[in-house]
Tab-separated table of C-alpha atoms and ligand atoms in Angstrom:
chain	number	residue	atom	x	y	z
A	1	UNK	CA	2.487	-109.245	153.258
A	2	UNK	CA	5.891	-108.721	155.948
A	3	UNK	CA	5.677	-112.045	157.427
A	4	UNK	CA	7.158	-111.483	161.458
A	5	UNK	CA	11.439	-112.024	161.826
A	6	UNK	CA	12.520	-115.109	161.744
A	7	UNK	CA	9.514	-116.606	159.312
A	8	UNK	CA	12.430	-117.722	156.069
A	9	UNK	CA	8.754	-118.906	154.335
A	10	UNK	CA	5.600	-117.767	154.864
A	11	UNK	CA	2.852	-117.554	152.304
A	12	UNK	CA	-1.044	-115.754	153.143
A	13	UNK	CA	-4.338	-115.894	150.729
A	14	UNK	CA	-2.349	-118.357	148.092
A	15	UNK	CA	-5.316	-118.847	145.254
A	16	UNK	CA	-4.766	-121.123	142.043
A	17	UNK	CA	-7.875	-122.739	140.102
A	18	UNK	CA	-7.151	-125.674	137.226
A	19	UNK	CA	-9.855	-124.758	135.416
A	20	UNK	CA	-13.232	-125.073	137.070
A	21	UNK	CA	-11.217	-126.813	139.867
A	22	UNK	CA	-10.221	-124.625	142.731
A	23	UNK	CA	-7.921	-125.866	144.467
A	24	UNK	CA	-6.443	-124.017	146.465
A	25	UNK	CA	-8.916	-121.340	148.006
A	26	UNK	CA	-6.875	-118.762	150.331
A	27	UNK	CA	-4.234	-121.420	151.707
A	28	UNK	CA	-1.617	-119.541	153.618
A	29	UNK	CA	1.513	-121.221	156.091
A	30	UNK	CA	4.651	-120.067	157.069
A	31	UNK	CA	7.893	-121.994	157.996
A	32	UNK	CA	10.857	-120.892	160.236
A	33	UNK	CA	14.788	-122.067	159.805
A	34	UNK	CA	14.937	-125.587	161.306
A	35	UNK	CA	11.577	-125.966	161.370
A	36	UNK	CA	9.466	-128.973	160.392
A	37	UNK	CA	6.547	-128.409	159.322
A	38	UNK	CA	4.071	-131.598	158.326
A	39	UNK	CA	0.932	-130.473	156.128
A	40	UNK	CA	-1.906	-133.212	156.439
A	41	UNK	CA	-6.217	-132.867	155.215
A	42	UNK	CA	-7.698	-135.348	152.840
A	43	UNK	CA	-7.207	-136.431	149.506
A	44	UNK	CA	-7.299	-133.914	146.734
A	45	UNK	CA	-7.253	-130.915	149.513
A	46	UNK	CA	-4.733	-129.259	148.094
A	47	UNK	CA	-1.368	-130.216	149.335
A	48	UNK	CA	0.975	-130.625	146.856
A	49	UNK	CA	-0.308	-127.592	144.570
A	50	UNK	CA	0.907	-125.766	147.806
A	51	UNK	CA	4.321	-127.593	148.646
A	52	UNK	CA	3.753	-126.166	143.823
A	53	UNK	CA	3.564	-123.544	144.955
A	54	UNK	CA	5.805	-122.732	147.802
A	55	UNK	CA	8.428	-123.761	146.176
A	56	UNK	CA	7.864	-121.438	142.907
A	57	UNK	CA	7.281	-124.815	140.353
A	58	UNK	CA	3.633	-123.253	140.259
A	59	UNK	CA	2.753	-119.773	140.280
A	60	UNK	CA	-0.350	-119.362	141.884
A	61	UNK	CA	-3.111	-116.818	140.767
A	62	UNK	CA	-3.446	-114.872	142.977
A	63	UNK	CA	-1.994	-113.908	146.822
A	64	UNK	CA	1.364	-113.560	147.991
A	65	UNK	CA	4.722	-116.215	148.500
A	66	UNK	CA	7.983	-114.312	151.022
A	67	UNK	CA	11.305	-116.415	150.412
A	68	UNK	CA	14.104	-114.521	153.010
A	69	UNK	CA	12.135	-111.262	152.667
A	70	UNK	CA	11.853	-111.241	148.431
A	71	UNK	CA	8.063	-112.231	147.114
A	72	UNK	CA	8.386	-114.827	144.521
A	73	UNK	CA	6.176	-113.589	141.551
A	74	UNK	CA	8.149	-110.600	141.637
A	75	UNK	CA	11.326	-112.960	140.734
A	76	UNK	CA	12.684	-112.871	136.817
A	77	UNK	CA	12.014	-117.354	135.655
A	78	UNK	CA	15.359	-117.477	136.021
A	79	UNK	CA	16.024	-115.986	139.664
A	80	UNK	CA	13.052	-117.973	140.444
A	81	UNK	CA	15.192	-121.420	138.945
A	82	UNK	CA	18.013	-120.324	140.511
A	83	UNK	CA	15.947	-120.673	143.600
A	84	UNK	CA	14.974	-123.688	143.188
A	85	UNK	CA	18.680	-125.063	142.047
A	86	UNK	CA	20.638	-123.925	144.646
A	87	UNK	CA	18.962	-123.200	148.087
A	88	UNK	CA	15.740	-125.896	147.790
A	89	UNK	CA	15.787	-129.456	147.841
A	90	UNK	CA	13.282	-132.131	146.487
A	91	UNK	CA	12.087	-135.677	147.586
A	92	UNK	CA	8.841	-137.144	146.080
A	93	UNK	CA	7.542	-140.358	146.352
A	94	UNK	CA	8.664	-141.668	143.146
A	95	UNK	CA	12.234	-142.601	141.887
A	96	UNK	CA	12.815	-138.942	140.802
A	97	UNK	CA	16.634	-140.379	139.567
A	98	UNK	CA	17.614	-140.710	136.296
A	99	UNK	CA	17.656	-143.596	136.050
A	100	UNK	CA	21.173	-143.828	132.928
A	101	UNK	CA	22.594	-142.262	136.163
A	102	UNK	CA	24.829	-143.914	138.921
A	103	UNK	CA	23.587	-143.745	142.231
A	104	UNK	CA	26.586	-141.733	143.645
A	105	UNK	CA	26.583	-138.999	139.821
A	106	UNK	CA	22.490	-138.778	140.852
A	107	UNK	CA	23.732	-137.654	143.855
A	108	UNK	CA	25.632	-134.928	142.214
A	109	UNK	CA	23.654	-133.827	139.696
A	110	UNK	CA	22.384	-130.813	141.743
A	111	UNK	CA	25.919	-129.469	142.253
A	112	UNK	CA	27.051	-129.915	138.630
A	113	UNK	CA	23.647	-128.371	137.329
A	114	UNK	CA	25.422	-125.135	139.255
A	115	UNK	CA	28.910	-125.646	138.292
A	116	UNK	CA	30.609	-127.720	140.642
A	117	UNK	CA	33.632	-129.773	139.347
A	118	UNK	CA	32.460	-133.546	138.747
A	119	UNK	CA	35.456	-134.464	140.635
A	120	UNK	CA	34.046	-131.948	144.139
A	121	UNK	CA	30.538	-132.778	143.918
A	122	UNK	CA	30.886	-136.289	144.204
A	123	UNK	CA	33.405	-135.947	146.920
A	124	UNK	CA	30.884	-134.210	149.057
A	125	UNK	CA	27.364	-136.206	147.241
A	126	UNK	CA	29.317	-139.548	148.970
A	127	UNK	CA	29.584	-137.565	152.137
A	128	UNK	CA	26.381	-137.750	151.691
A	129	UNK	CA	25.201	-140.711	151.014
A	130	UNK	CA	27.602	-142.138	153.831
A	131	UNK	CA	25.000	-140.299	156.722
A	132	UNK	CA	22.076	-142.107	154.553
A	133	UNK	CA	23.939	-145.309	154.498
A	134	UNK	CA	23.745	-145.857	150.922
A	135	UNK	CA	27.603	-145.073	150.825
A	136	UNK	CA	27.567	-148.514	149.074
A	137	UNK	CA	25.474	-148.463	146.748
A	138	UNK	CA	26.809	-145.198	144.855
A	139	UNK	CA	28.537	-147.525	141.553
A	140	UNK	CA	25.147	-148.763	141.089
A	141	UNK	CA	22.621	-147.187	138.676
A	142	UNK	CA	18.356	-146.713	140.409
A	143	UNK	CA	17.432	-149.555	138.489
A	144	UNK	CA	19.890	-151.850	140.299
A	145	UNK	CA	18.961	-150.695	144.141
A	146	UNK	CA	15.715	-151.476	146.081
A	147	UNK	CA	13.171	-148.929	147.200
A	148	UNK	CA	14.117	-147.488	150.421
A	149	UNK	CA	17.993	-147.502	149.282
A	150	UNK	CA	16.597	-145.477	145.540
A	151	UNK	CA	14.669	-143.786	148.158
A	152	UNK	CA	17.254	-142.313	150.933
A	153	UNK	CA	20.160	-141.682	147.952
A	154	UNK	CA	17.074	-139.304	147.265
A	155	UNK	CA	17.085	-137.537	150.515
A	156	UNK	CA	20.345	-137.381	149.431
A	157	UNK	CA	20.950	-136.012	146.394
A	158	UNK	CA	17.958	-133.421	147.559
A	159	UNK	CA	20.443	-132.446	150.860
A	160	UNK	CA	23.712	-132.585	148.399
A	161	UNK	CA	23.422	-128.131	147.519
A	162	UNK	CA	22.565	-127.930	151.476
A	163	UNK	CA	19.909	-126.338	150.683
A	164	UNK	CA	17.694	-123.824	153.570
A	165	UNK	CA	13.951	-125.331	152.564
A	166	UNK	CA	13.215	-129.420	151.964
A	167	UNK	CA	10.102	-129.702	150.090
A	168	UNK	CA	9.376	-133.570	151.191
A	169	UNK	CA	6.043	-134.762	149.357
A	170	UNK	CA	5.126	-138.231	150.955
A	171	UNK	CA	8.576	-138.723	151.144
A	172	UNK	CA	7.915	-142.044	152.678
A	173	UNK	CA	4.788	-143.198	150.807
A	174	UNK	CA	6.432	-146.105	148.813
A	175	UNK	CA	7.938	-147.576	151.249
A	176	UNK	CA	7.508	-150.411	154.491
A	177	UNK	CA	7.040	-148.600	157.968
A	178	UNK	CA	10.756	-149.390	159.302
A	179	UNK	CA	11.913	-148.112	155.800
A	180	UNK	CA	10.159	-145.364	155.734
A	181	UNK	CA	11.279	-144.581	159.812
A	182	UNK	CA	14.471	-144.196	158.964
A	183	UNK	CA	14.380	-141.741	156.338
A	184	UNK	CA	12.074	-139.649	158.651
A	185	UNK	CA	14.765	-140.168	160.947
A	186	UNK	CA	18.420	-139.402	158.876
A	187	UNK	CA	16.389	-136.532	156.405
A	188	UNK	CA	15.094	-134.923	160.142
A	189	UNK	CA	18.353	-135.427	161.671
A	190	UNK	CA	20.179	-133.423	158.675
A	191	UNK	CA	17.614	-130.533	157.703
A	192	UNK	CA	17.926	-129.674	161.571
A	193	UNK	CA	21.311	-130.787	161.594
A	194	UNK	CA	22.317	-127.797	158.557
A	195	UNK	CA	19.147	-125.358	160.207
A	196	UNK	CA	17.286	-125.761	157.056
A	197	UNK	CA	13.626	-126.284	156.731
A	198	UNK	CA	11.300	-129.486	156.042
A	199	UNK	CA	8.093	-128.751	154.268
A	200	UNK	CA	6.521	-132.563	155.083
A	201	UNK	CA	3.556	-133.573	153.314
A	202	UNK	CA	1.892	-136.583	153.766
A	203	UNK	CA	-1.804	-138.991	155.499
A	204	UNK	CA	0.577	-140.966	158.066
A	205	UNK	CA	0.876	-140.020	161.317
A	206	UNK	CA	3.710	-142.204	162.512
A	207	UNK	CA	5.562	-139.728	159.834
A	208	UNK	CA	4.037	-136.175	160.617
A	209	UNK	CA	5.121	-137.349	164.294
A	210	UNK	CA	8.864	-136.569	163.197
A	211	UNK	CA	6.989	-132.621	162.378
A	212	UNK	CA	7.454	-129.794	165.479
A	213	UNK	CA	3.791	-129.077	163.988
A	214	UNK	CA	1.085	-129.684	161.972
A	215	UNK	CA	-1.036	-127.871	159.492
A	216	UNK	CA	-3.500	-129.236	158.129
A	217	UNK	CA	-5.838	-128.490	154.580
A	218	UNK	CA	-9.166	-129.084	153.538
A	219	UNK	CA	-10.572	-128.069	150.079
A	220	UNK	CA	-8.178	-125.530	149.623
A	221	UNK	CA	-7.779	-123.869	152.721
A	222	UNK	CA	-5.064	-124.729	155.876
A	223	UNK	CA	-5.359	-124.702	158.961
A	224	UNK	CA	-3.024	-124.161	161.322
A	225	UNK	CA	-3.064	-126.139	164.068
A	226	UNK	CA	-0.977	-124.519	166.809
A	227	UNK	CA	-2.082	-121.445	166.996
A	228	UNK	CA	-5.642	-122.855	166.507
A	229	UNK	CA	-5.304	-124.093	169.972
O	1	UNK	CA	-17.257	-140.712	178.183
O	2	UNK	CA	-19.895	-138.015	180.046
O	3	UNK	CA	-23.334	-138.686	179.929
O	4	UNK	CA	-24.367	-135.378	181.841
O	5	UNK	CA	-22.533	-133.561	178.316
O	6	UNK	CA	-24.388	-136.122	175.821
O	7	UNK	CA	-27.123	-134.786	177.734
O	8	UNK	CA	-27.649	-131.847	177.653
O	9	UNK	CA	-26.200	-131.420	174.090
O	10	UNK	CA	-28.821	-133.586	173.282
O	11	UNK	CA	-30.920	-130.757	174.616
O	12	UNK	CA	-29.327	-127.513	172.475
O	13	UNK	CA	-32.028	-128.697	169.891
O	14	UNK	CA	-35.503	-127.909	172.391
O	15	UNK	CA	-35.987	-128.372	176.314
O	16	UNK	CA	-37.158	-132.605	176.830
O	17	UNK	CA	-38.620	-134.769	179.536
O	18	UNK	CA	-36.100	-137.329	180.801
O	19	UNK	CA	-38.905	-140.295	179.357
O	20	UNK	CA	-37.772	-138.318	175.794
O	21	UNK	CA	-34.273	-137.986	176.588
O	22	UNK	CA	-33.763	-140.673	177.067
O	23	UNK	CA	-34.899	-142.153	174.424
O	24	UNK	CA	-33.118	-140.027	172.161
O	25	UNK	CA	-29.891	-140.659	174.122
O	26	UNK	CA	-30.256	-144.626	173.785
O	27	UNK	CA	-31.609	-144.084	170.469
O	28	UNK	CA	-28.014	-142.396	169.353
O	29	UNK	CA	-25.514	-143.391	171.750
O	30	UNK	CA	-26.254	-145.768	174.006
O	31	UNK	CA	-26.616	-149.230	170.643
O	32	UNK	CA	-25.617	-151.732	173.712
O	33	UNK	CA	-25.517	-149.833	176.838
O	34	UNK	CA	-29.082	-147.777	177.097
O	35	UNK	CA	-28.690	-145.909	180.025
O	36	UNK	CA	-30.379	-146.763	183.484
O	37	UNK	CA	-33.752	-144.749	184.383
O	38	UNK	CA	-31.967	-143.975	187.388
O	39	UNK	CA	-28.850	-142.641	185.516
O	40	UNK	CA	-30.250	-139.948	184.480
O	41	UNK	CA	-31.789	-138.858	187.418
O	42	UNK	CA	-29.625	-138.690	188.799
O	43	UNK	CA	-27.765	-136.781	186.353
O	44	UNK	CA	-30.462	-134.254	185.611
O	45	UNK	CA	-30.598	-133.439	188.991
O	46	UNK	CA	-26.864	-132.661	189.296
O	47	UNK	CA	-26.915	-130.923	186.324
O	48	UNK	CA	-29.839	-128.216	188.165
O	49	UNK	CA	-27.476	-127.794	190.765
O	50	UNK	CA	-24.985	-126.960	188.996
O	51	UNK	CA	-27.428	-124.075	186.648
O	52	UNK	CA	-26.657	-125.940	183.586
O	53	UNK	CA	-30.435	-127.381	182.869
O	54	UNK	CA	-33.758	-125.430	184.116
O	55	UNK	CA	-37.300	-127.807	184.722
O	56	UNK	CA	-39.177	-126.180	181.738
O	57	UNK	CA	-42.222	-127.192	182.809
O	58	UNK	CA	-43.967	-130.419	184.433
O	59	UNK	CA	-46.749	-133.175	183.090
O	60	UNK	CA	-49.833	-133.247	185.226
O	61	UNK	CA	-49.579	-136.786	187.562
O	62	UNK	CA	-45.416	-137.059	187.035
O	63	UNK	CA	-43.008	-138.826	188.635
O	64	UNK	CA	-39.593	-137.152	187.836
O	65	UNK	CA	-39.170	-138.162	184.366
O	66	UNK	CA	-42.730	-135.466	183.699
O	67	UNK	CA	-40.094	-133.008	184.292
O	68	UNK	CA	-39.157	-131.228	181.202
O	69	UNK	CA	-35.809	-129.753	181.596
O	70	UNK	CA	-34.788	-127.153	178.973
O	71	UNK	CA	-30.754	-126.116	178.715
O	72	UNK	CA	-29.284	-122.670	180.088
O	73	UNK	CA	-27.104	-120.457	178.314
O	74	UNK	CA	-24.354	-121.723	181.542
O	75	UNK	CA	-25.261	-125.481	180.436
O	76	UNK	CA	-24.385	-124.856	176.057
O	77	UNK	CA	-20.899	-123.250	177.284
O	78	UNK	CA	-20.542	-125.836	178.893
O	79	UNK	CA	-21.245	-128.115	175.642
O	80	UNK	CA	-19.129	-125.653	174.426
O	81	UNK	CA	-16.084	-126.314	176.073
O	82	UNK	CA	-16.435	-129.594	176.177
O	83	UNK	CA	-16.811	-130.746	172.385
O	84	UNK	CA	-14.117	-127.935	172.029
O	85	UNK	CA	-11.554	-129.498	175.068
O	86	UNK	CA	-9.540	-132.784	173.438
O	87	UNK	CA	-9.787	-136.350	174.163
O	88	UNK	CA	-6.516	-137.640	176.266
O	89	UNK	CA	-5.454	-139.858	173.727
O	90	UNK	CA	-6.048	-143.629	175.658
O	91	UNK	CA	-8.410	-146.689	175.183
O	92	UNK	CA	-12.260	-147.004	174.234
O	93	UNK	CA	-11.290	-143.132	173.062
O	94	UNK	CA	-13.644	-143.295	169.541
O	95	UNK	CA	-16.569	-144.014	171.742
O	96	UNK	CA	-16.171	-140.446	173.464
O	97	UNK	CA	-15.495	-139.195	170.442
O	98	UNK	CA	-18.390	-140.556	168.551
O	99	UNK	CA	-20.745	-138.735	171.170
O	100	UNK	CA	-18.807	-135.410	170.440
O	101	UNK	CA	-18.983	-135.746	166.802
O	102	UNK	CA	-22.711	-136.680	166.237
O	103	UNK	CA	-23.938	-134.027	169.136
O	104	UNK	CA	-21.472	-131.609	166.943
O	105	UNK	CA	-23.358	-132.562	163.607
O	106	UNK	CA	-26.700	-132.472	165.865
O	107	UNK	CA	-26.148	-129.451	167.391
O	108	UNK	CA	-24.785	-127.586	164.317
O	109	UNK	CA	-21.443	-126.911	165.178
O	110	UNK	CA	-17.944	-127.407	163.175
O	111	UNK	CA	-17.667	-131.821	163.282
O	112	UNK	CA	-14.391	-131.580	161.388
O	113	UNK	CA	-12.927	-129.164	164.177
O	114	UNK	CA	-13.314	-132.064	166.541
O	115	UNK	CA	-11.110	-134.119	164.986
O	116	UNK	CA	-8.757	-131.918	163.751
O	117	UNK	CA	-7.905	-130.603	167.523
O	118	UNK	CA	-8.030	-134.529	168.287
O	119	UNK	CA	-5.869	-135.292	165.015
O	120	UNK	CA	-3.258	-131.981	167.255
O	121	UNK	CA	-3.542	-134.117	170.121
O	122	UNK	CA	-2.734	-137.423	169.721
O	123	UNK	CA	0.233	-136.145	167.222
O	124	UNK	CA	1.328	-134.313	170.403
O	125	UNK	CA	1.942	-138.038	171.716
O	126	UNK	CA	3.076	-139.993	169.045
O	127	UNK	CA	6.146	-136.724	168.623
O	128	UNK	CA	6.762	-137.937	172.002
O	129	UNK	CA	7.014	-141.150	171.311
O	130	UNK	CA	8.386	-140.828	168.316
O	131	UNK	CA	11.199	-138.370	170.384
O	132	UNK	CA	11.553	-141.327	173.563
O	133	UNK	CA	12.315	-143.513	169.806
O	134	UNK	CA	15.128	-141.591	168.347
O	135	UNK	CA	17.146	-141.251	171.776
O	136	UNK	CA	16.031	-144.810	173.382
O	137	UNK	CA	17.345	-148.701	173.146
O	138	UNK	CA	15.824	-150.800	170.880
O	139	UNK	CA	13.111	-152.184	174.400
O	140	UNK	CA	12.169	-147.901	174.451
O	141	UNK	CA	11.995	-148.487	170.606
O	142	UNK	CA	9.752	-151.693	171.414
O	143	UNK	CA	7.273	-150.256	173.876
O	144	UNK	CA	6.699	-146.582	171.795
O	145	UNK	CA	6.063	-148.810	168.910
O	146	UNK	CA	3.443	-150.169	169.993
O	147	UNK	CA	1.745	-147.072	172.066
O	148	UNK	CA	2.532	-145.251	168.435
O	149	UNK	CA	0.601	-148.127	166.405
O	150	UNK	CA	-2.687	-147.657	168.898
O	151	UNK	CA	-2.177	-144.097	168.360
O	152	UNK	CA	-2.045	-144.339	164.629
O	153	UNK	CA	-5.491	-147.002	164.466
O	154	UNK	CA	-6.992	-143.688	166.220
O	155	UNK	CA	-6.042	-142.109	163.922
O	156	UNK	CA	-6.671	-143.707	160.851
O	157	UNK	CA	-11.105	-144.137	162.333
O	158	UNK	CA	-9.855	-140.173	162.212
O	159	UNK	CA	-9.813	-139.605	158.597
O	160	UNK	CA	-12.085	-142.094	158.077
O	161	UNK	CA	-14.241	-140.537	159.815
O	162	UNK	CA	-13.654	-136.773	158.649
O	163	UNK	CA	-13.768	-137.877	155.837
O	164	UNK	CA	-17.580	-139.841	155.717
O	165	UNK	CA	-18.483	-136.590	157.651
O	166	UNK	CA	-21.282	-135.339	154.964
O	167	UNK	CA	-23.110	-139.165	155.167
O	168	UNK	CA	-23.148	-139.364	158.704
O	169	UNK	CA	-25.138	-136.060	159.009
O	170	UNK	CA	-27.195	-136.583	156.779
O	171	UNK	CA	-28.017	-139.706	159.126
O	172	UNK	CA	-27.669	-137.915	162.158
O	173	UNK	CA	-29.864	-135.311	161.624
O	174	UNK	CA	-32.882	-136.877	159.862
P	1	LIG	N1	-1.956	-129.922	137.031
P	1	LIG	C1	-3.573	-130.381	137.347
P	1	LIG	N2	-4.686	-130.168	137.168
P	1	LIG	C2	-6.118	-129.444	137.083
P	1	LIG	N3	-6.300	-130.286	138.350
P	1	LIG	C3	-4.858	-130.266	139.126
P	1	LIG	C4	-3.971	-130.324	139.066
P	1	LIG	N4	-2.694	-130.712	140.034
P	1	LIG	C5	-3.769	-130.889	141.150
P	1	LIG	N5	-5.499	-130.418	140.915
P	1	LIG	C6	-6.667	-130.588	141.451
P	1	LIG	O1	-6.535	-129.435	141.824
P	1	LIG	C7	-7.035	-130.324	143.936
P	1	LIG	C8	-5.457	-130.734	144.122
P	1	LIG	O2	-5.120	-131.896	144.529
P	1	LIG	P1	-3.561	-131.722	144.950
P	1	LIG	O3	-2.653	-132.502	143.690
P	1	LIG	O4	-3.153	-130.292	145.472
P	1	LIG	O5	-3.948	-132.469	145.729
P	1	LIG	P2	-3.519	-134.237	147.604
P	1	LIG	O6	-3.882	-132.417	148.620
P	1	LIG	O7	-2.004	-133.428	147.588
P	1	LIG	O8	-4.214	-134.763	147.412
P	1	LIG	P3	-2.667	-136.236	147.501
P	1	LIG	O9	-3.276	-136.471	148.814
P	1	LIG	O10	-3.983	-137.415	146.594
P	1	LIG	O11	-1.937	-136.093	147.028
P	1	LIG	C9	-7.633	-131.697	143.226
P	1	LIG	O12	-8.863	-131.302	142.932
P	1	LIG	C10	-6.718	-132.194	141.568
P	1	LIG	O13	-7.345	-132.804	140.861
P	2	LIG	MG1	-1.022	-134.964	146.846
């Protein structure tokens, strides 16, 4: 597949089954730098599977995924995990923070895994925590902060490597609406100013309202609502 | 809600007499507000004038309720266009949307499609409000939040309806 110029990440005709269960049945996707695309659709329709395929976490059975001009399937495992570590950021619904580390160490972790020295990594981490208004929690452990605070720490961690694509699967799912909105505001603002793309899986309309456009996944097939109208 | 489009949609499954049209409408959409005969005939004569229906037969001894109406190709196109056009988000939207969904099921069109397009229209409004909220002061935020919660309520109803389409299809086509 050759996506149109300006496309950062694109997928075509993705198929994925888990045993007899068809999770993706010809789904497609595309996103530009700086764009926020909401992925909506009923429970079990294949949204998370689509996100996992796009992020190179789960290989599709067939179909094509092109990131920045390169076919994901053509990369080695090492290349794909390097891509995930340096170019992609992830925010999920529940605590992906490491409980033994402090919040600032958690945020600095992706940089440390990329080989950055500790001091430098934590300095960058603290700057992101400031932007997400959680720098005062730097020395606390995840077990000692609230759900909303923990989720902001997780967003800071997703952004610290300055990824070009942020994958967010129900990032506000466990938060009340005020906290959820603040997280969305900070996430989309940070992403837009860094010209990063955001793939945002959500079933909440008020969260999807932070996107530029939405696609709907149903029975493993996706529908691009912008092109549909 | 557009009575004209609804009556047209009911004619898609075959020609009907005026009284039969009224009965079908009341049964499916009338609930607490049945149509008056007068409404049926004024609507039908408007549809006739615009070429969206034609008179297919007249029963003997008949007043207007004895006329049998059939939908024309232009009429089918008109229903099609109405179903495909999302509604402006507003109060009491659900009665129009409900009518569209039921008509789509009755005429074997894609009802999920209507809901997708409507969701998209709502999200368009919600994006504008969200953006205004982000830039505004607290008063702006509260005003926008009120509107956002109402739109969200519509969408929650829409998602629930989408999840029950198969059941609804079984019921309305019974
Ligand atoms: N690892 C797995 N093993 C087996 N089946 C799976 C696996 N992951 C997903 N599935 C199945 O694939 C289908 C799609 O699942 P997916 O998680 O993508 O849905 P979703 O749209 O994200 O739903 P939700 O809104 O509930 O999170 C479902 O039927 C699910 O049960
Ligand atoms: Mg999911």
